[in-house]
PDB file of C-alpha atoms in Angstrom:
ATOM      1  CA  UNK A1235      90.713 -11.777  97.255  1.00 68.00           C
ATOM      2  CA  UNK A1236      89.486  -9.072  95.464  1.00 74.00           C
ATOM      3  CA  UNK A1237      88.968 -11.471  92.049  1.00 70.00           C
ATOM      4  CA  UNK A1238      87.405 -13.509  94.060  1.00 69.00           C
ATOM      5  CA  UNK A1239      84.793 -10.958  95.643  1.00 74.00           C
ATOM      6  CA  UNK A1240      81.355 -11.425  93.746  1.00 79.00           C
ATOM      7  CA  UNK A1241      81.685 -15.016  93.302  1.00 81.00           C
ATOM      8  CA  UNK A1242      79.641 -17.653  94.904  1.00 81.00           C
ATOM      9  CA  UNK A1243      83.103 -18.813  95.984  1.00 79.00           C
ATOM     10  CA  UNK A1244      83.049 -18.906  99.680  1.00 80.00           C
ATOM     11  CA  UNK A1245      86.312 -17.647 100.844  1.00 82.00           C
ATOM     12  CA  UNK A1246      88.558 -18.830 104.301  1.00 87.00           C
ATOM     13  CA  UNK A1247      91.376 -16.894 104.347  1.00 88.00           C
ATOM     14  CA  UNK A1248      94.453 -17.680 106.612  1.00 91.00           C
ATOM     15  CA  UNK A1249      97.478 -15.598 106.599  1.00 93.00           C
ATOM     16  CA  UNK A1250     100.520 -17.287 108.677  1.00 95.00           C
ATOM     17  CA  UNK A1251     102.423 -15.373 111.239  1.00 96.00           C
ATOM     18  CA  UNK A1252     105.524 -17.855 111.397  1.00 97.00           C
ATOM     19  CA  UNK A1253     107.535 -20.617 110.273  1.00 95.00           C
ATOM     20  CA  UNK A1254     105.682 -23.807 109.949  1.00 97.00           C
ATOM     21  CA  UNK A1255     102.669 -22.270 110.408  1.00 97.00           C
ATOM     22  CA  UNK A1256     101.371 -23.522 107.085  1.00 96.00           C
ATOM     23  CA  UNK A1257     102.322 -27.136 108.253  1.00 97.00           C
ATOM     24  CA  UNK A1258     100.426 -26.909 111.125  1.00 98.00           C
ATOM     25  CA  UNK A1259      97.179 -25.492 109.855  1.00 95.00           C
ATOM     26  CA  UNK A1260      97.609 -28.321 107.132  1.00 94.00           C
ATOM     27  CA  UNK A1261      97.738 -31.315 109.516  1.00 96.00           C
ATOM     28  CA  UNK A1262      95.403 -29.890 111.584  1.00 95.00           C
ATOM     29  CA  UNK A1263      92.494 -28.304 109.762  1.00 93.00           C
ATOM     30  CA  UNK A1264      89.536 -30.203 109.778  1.00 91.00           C
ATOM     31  CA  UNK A1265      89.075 -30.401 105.697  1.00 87.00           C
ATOM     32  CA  UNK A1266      85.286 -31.613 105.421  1.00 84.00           C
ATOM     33  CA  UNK A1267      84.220 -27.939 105.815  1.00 86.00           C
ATOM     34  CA  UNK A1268      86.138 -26.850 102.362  1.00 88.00           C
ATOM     35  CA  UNK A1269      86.221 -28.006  98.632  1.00 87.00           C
ATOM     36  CA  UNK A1270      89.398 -26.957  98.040  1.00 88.00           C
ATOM     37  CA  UNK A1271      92.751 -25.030  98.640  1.00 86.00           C
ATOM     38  CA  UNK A1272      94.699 -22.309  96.945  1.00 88.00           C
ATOM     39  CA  UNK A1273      97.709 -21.176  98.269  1.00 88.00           C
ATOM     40  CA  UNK A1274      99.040 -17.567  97.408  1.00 88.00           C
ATOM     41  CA  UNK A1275     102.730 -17.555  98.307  1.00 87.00           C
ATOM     42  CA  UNK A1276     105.773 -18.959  97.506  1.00 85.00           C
ATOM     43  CA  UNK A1277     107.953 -22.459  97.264  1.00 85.00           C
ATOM     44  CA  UNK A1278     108.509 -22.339 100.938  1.00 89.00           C
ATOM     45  CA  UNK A1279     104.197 -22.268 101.819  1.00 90.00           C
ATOM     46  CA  UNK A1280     103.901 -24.846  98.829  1.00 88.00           C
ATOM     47  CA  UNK A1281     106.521 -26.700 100.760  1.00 90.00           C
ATOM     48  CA  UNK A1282     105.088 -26.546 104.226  1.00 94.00           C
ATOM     49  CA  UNK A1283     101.194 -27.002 103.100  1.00 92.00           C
ATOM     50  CA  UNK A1284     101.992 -30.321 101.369  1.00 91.00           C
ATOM     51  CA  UNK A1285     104.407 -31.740 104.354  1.00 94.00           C
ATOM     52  CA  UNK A1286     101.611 -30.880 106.523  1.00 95.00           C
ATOM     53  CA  UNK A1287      99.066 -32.312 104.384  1.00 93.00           C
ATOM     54  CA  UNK A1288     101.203 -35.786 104.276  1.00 94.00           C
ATOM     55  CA  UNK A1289     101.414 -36.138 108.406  1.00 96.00           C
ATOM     56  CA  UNK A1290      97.599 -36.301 108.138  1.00 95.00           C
ATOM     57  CA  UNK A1291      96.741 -39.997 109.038  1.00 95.00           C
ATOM     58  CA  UNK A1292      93.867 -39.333 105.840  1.00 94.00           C
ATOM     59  CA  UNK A1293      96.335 -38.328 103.517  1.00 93.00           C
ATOM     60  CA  UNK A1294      95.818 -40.729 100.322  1.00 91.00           C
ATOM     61  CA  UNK A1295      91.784 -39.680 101.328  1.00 90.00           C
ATOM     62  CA  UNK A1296      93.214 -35.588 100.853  1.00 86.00           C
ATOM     63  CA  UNK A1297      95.397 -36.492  97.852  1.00 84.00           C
ATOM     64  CA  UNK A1298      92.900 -38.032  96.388  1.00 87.00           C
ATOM     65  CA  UNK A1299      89.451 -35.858  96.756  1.00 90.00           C
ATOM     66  CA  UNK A1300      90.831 -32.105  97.689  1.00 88.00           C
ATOM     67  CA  UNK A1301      91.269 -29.972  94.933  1.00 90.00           C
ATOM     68  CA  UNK A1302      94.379 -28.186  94.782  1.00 86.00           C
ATOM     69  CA  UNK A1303      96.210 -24.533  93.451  1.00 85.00           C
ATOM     70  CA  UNK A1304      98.950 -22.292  93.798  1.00 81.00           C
ATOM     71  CA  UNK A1305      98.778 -18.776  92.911  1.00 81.00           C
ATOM     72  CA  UNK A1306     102.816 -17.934  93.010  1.00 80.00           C
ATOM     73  CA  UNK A1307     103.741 -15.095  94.866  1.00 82.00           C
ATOM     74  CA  UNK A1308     107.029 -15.620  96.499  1.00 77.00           C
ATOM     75  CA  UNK A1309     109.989 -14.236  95.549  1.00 78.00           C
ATOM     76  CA  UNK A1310     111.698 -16.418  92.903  1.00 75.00           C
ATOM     77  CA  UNK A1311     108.967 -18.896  92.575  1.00 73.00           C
ATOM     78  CA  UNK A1312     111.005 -21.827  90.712  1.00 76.00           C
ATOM     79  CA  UNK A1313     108.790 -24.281  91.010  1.00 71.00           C
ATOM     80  CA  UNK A1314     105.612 -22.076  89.292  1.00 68.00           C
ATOM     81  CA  UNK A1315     108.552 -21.151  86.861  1.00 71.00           C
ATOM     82  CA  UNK A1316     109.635 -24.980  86.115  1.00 75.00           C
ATOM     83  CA  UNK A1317     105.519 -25.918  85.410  1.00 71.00           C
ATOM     84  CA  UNK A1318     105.535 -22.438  83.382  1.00 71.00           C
ATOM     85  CA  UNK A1319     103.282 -20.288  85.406  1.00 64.00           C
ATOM     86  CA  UNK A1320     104.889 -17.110  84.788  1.00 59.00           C
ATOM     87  CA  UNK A1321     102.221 -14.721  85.916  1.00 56.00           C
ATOM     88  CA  UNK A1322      99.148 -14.895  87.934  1.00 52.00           C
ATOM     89  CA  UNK A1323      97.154 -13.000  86.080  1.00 51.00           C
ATOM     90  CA  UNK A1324      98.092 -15.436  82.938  1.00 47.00           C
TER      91      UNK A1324
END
């Protein structure tokens, strides 16, 4: 957040509180009021954002037109690893 602060990047910023939460804001959020997602976590989030985004009846529309990043923060973070993102401040 803090890199972030100064920007003209308008920021929404949604922690989750339990398990599947991610999933749920994904198939629910209404995405014409963003240009984008980043997610700051680990495989499990990545996991639960994009099954989420997938229930979404507009799904090839999402895949298609919404920008997406990960910013790896989890704990062993293989799949950031595997597309060699070793560091987020790389």
């Amino acid at each position: 957040k803090e890199k972030l602060e100064g920007t003209s990047i308008i920021l929404s910023i949604v922690e989750t509180t339990h398990a599947n939460h991610a999933f749920e804001i994904a198939k629910s959020v209404e995405l014409g009021q963003y240009q984008g997602w980043v997610a700051i976590g680990g495989d499990g989030l990545l996991f639960e954002i994009i099954n989420g985004l997938k229930a979404r009846s507009d799904w090839s529309t999402v895949a298609a037109s919404m920008p997406f990043a990960v910013l790896p923060a989890g704990t062993d973070n293989a799949l950031a690893t595997s597309l060699g993102i070793w560091d987020v401040m790389d």
